Short mmCIF file of C-alpha atoms in Angstrom, two decimals:
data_model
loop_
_atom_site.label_atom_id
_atom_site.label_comp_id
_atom_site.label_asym_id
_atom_site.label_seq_id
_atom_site.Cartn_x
_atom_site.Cartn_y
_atom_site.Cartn_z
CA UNK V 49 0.00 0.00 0.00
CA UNK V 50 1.56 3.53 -1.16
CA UNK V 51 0.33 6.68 0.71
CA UNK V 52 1.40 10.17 0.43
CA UNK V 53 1.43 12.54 3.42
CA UNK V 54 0.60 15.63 4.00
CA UNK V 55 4.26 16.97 3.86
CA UNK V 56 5.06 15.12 0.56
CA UNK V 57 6.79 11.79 2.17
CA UNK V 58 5.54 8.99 -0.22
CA UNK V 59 5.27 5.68 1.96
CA UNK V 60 4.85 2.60 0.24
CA UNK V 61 5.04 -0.92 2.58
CA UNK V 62 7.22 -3.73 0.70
CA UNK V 63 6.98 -6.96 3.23
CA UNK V 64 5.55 -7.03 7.22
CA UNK V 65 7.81 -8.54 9.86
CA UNK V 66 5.60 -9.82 12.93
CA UNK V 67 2.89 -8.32 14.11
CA UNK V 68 4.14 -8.23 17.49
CA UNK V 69 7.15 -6.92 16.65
CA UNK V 70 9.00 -3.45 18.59
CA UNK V 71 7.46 -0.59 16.44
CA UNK V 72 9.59 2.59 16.07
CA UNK V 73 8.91 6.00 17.43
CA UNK V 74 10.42 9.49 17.54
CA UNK V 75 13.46 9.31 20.41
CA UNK V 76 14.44 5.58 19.89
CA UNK V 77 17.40 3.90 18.69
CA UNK V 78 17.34 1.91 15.63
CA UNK V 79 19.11 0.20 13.15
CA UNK V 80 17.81 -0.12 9.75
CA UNK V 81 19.39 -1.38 5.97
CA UNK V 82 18.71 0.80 3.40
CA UNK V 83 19.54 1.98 -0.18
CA UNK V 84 19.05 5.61 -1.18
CA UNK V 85 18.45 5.70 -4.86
CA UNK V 86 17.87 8.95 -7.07
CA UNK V 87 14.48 9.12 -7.80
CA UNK V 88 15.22 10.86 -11.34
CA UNK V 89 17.20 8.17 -12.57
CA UNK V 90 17.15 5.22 -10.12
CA UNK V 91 20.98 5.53 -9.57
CA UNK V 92 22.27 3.87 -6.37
CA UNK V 93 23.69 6.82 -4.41
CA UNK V 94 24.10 5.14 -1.29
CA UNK V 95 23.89 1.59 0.56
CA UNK V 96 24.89 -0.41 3.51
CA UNK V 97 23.62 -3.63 2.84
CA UNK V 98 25.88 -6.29 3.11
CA UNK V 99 27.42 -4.10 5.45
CA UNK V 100 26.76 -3.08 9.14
CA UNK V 101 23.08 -2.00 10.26
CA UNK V 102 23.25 1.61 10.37
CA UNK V 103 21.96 2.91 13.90
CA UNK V 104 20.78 6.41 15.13
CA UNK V 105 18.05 7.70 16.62
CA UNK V 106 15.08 8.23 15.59
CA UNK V 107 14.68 12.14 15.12
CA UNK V 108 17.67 13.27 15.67
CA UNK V 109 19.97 16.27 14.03
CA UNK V 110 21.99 14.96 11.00
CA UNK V 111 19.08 12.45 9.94
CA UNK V 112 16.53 13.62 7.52
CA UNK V 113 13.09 14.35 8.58
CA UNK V 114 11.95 11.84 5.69
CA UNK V 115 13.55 8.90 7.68
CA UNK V 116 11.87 10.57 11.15
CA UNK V 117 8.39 10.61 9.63
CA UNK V 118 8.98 7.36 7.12
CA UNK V 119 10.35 5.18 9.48
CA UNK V 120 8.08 5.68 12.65
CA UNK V 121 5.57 2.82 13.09
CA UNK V 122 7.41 0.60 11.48
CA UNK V 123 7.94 -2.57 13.10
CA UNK V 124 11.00 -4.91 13.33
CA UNK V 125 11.11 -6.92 10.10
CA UNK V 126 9.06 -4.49 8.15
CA UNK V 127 10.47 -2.79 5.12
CA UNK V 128 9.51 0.24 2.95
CA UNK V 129 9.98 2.18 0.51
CA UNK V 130 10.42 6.12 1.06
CA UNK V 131 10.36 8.98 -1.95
CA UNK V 132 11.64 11.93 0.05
CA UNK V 133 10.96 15.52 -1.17
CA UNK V 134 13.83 17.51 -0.66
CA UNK V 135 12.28 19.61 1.77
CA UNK V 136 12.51 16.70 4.15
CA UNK V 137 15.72 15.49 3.03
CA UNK V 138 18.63 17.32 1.94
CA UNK V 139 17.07 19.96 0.80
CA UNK V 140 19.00 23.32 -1.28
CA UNK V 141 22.32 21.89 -0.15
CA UNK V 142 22.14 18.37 -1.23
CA UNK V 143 24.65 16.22 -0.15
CA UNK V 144 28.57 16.55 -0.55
CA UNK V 145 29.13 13.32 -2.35
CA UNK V 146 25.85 11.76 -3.78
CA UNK V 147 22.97 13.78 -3.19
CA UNK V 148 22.43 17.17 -5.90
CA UNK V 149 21.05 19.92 -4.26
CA UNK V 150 17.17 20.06 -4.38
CA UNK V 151 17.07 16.03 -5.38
CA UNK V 152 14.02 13.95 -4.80
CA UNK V 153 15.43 10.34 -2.43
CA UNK V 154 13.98 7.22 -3.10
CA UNK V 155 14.59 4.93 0.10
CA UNK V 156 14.40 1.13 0.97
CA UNK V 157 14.38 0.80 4.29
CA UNK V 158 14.19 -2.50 6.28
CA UNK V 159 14.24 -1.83 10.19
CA UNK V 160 16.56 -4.29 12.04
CA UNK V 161 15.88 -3.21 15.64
CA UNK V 162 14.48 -1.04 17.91
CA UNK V 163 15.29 0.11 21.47
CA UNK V 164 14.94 3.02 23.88
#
């Protein structure tokens, strides 16, 4: 199922891990696989699978507000897709290495773990 929200965050749901999974929220730690793609031309600009979960948390500075608002309520095991405006990504500044200023982010995101 694909929905768009309010802000322009495209969430689409790719696979369910269990039901009674730990569900992300604003404040925790998690640790999530993911490939950032360019949504203009599908290019792979970024990707740490096969590599070590990455881990923040949730909401904090130097993560984009796309990944705040696109990965809350997920649940361990679950996976998405995100298409990140840049307003809630990296907005007029893009990224140094992969990410041209005022670029549209497509994300796959599959969320390893969860805790407070």
């Amino acid at each position: 199922q694909k929905r768009t929200l309010s802000n322009g965050l495209i969430i689409e749901d790719l696979a369910f891990g269990p039901v009674d999974g730990k569900e992300a929220a604003a404040g925790q730690k998690v640790k999530i696989f993911y490939t950032a793609m360019s949504e203009e031309n599908g290019r792979v600009l970024d990707t740490n699978v096969g590599k070590a979960p990455w881990k923040f948390r949730l909401g904090s500075k130097g993560n984009t507000d796309g990944w705040k608002y696109g990965i809350t309520g997920m649940r361990i095991g679950d996976k998405r897709r995100l298409v990140v405006p840049p307003s809630l990504g990296r907005g007029e500044d893009g990224a140094v290495e992969n990410v041209p200023p005022n670029s549209w982010v497509v994300y796959e995101v599959e969320l390893i773990d969860v805790k407070k």
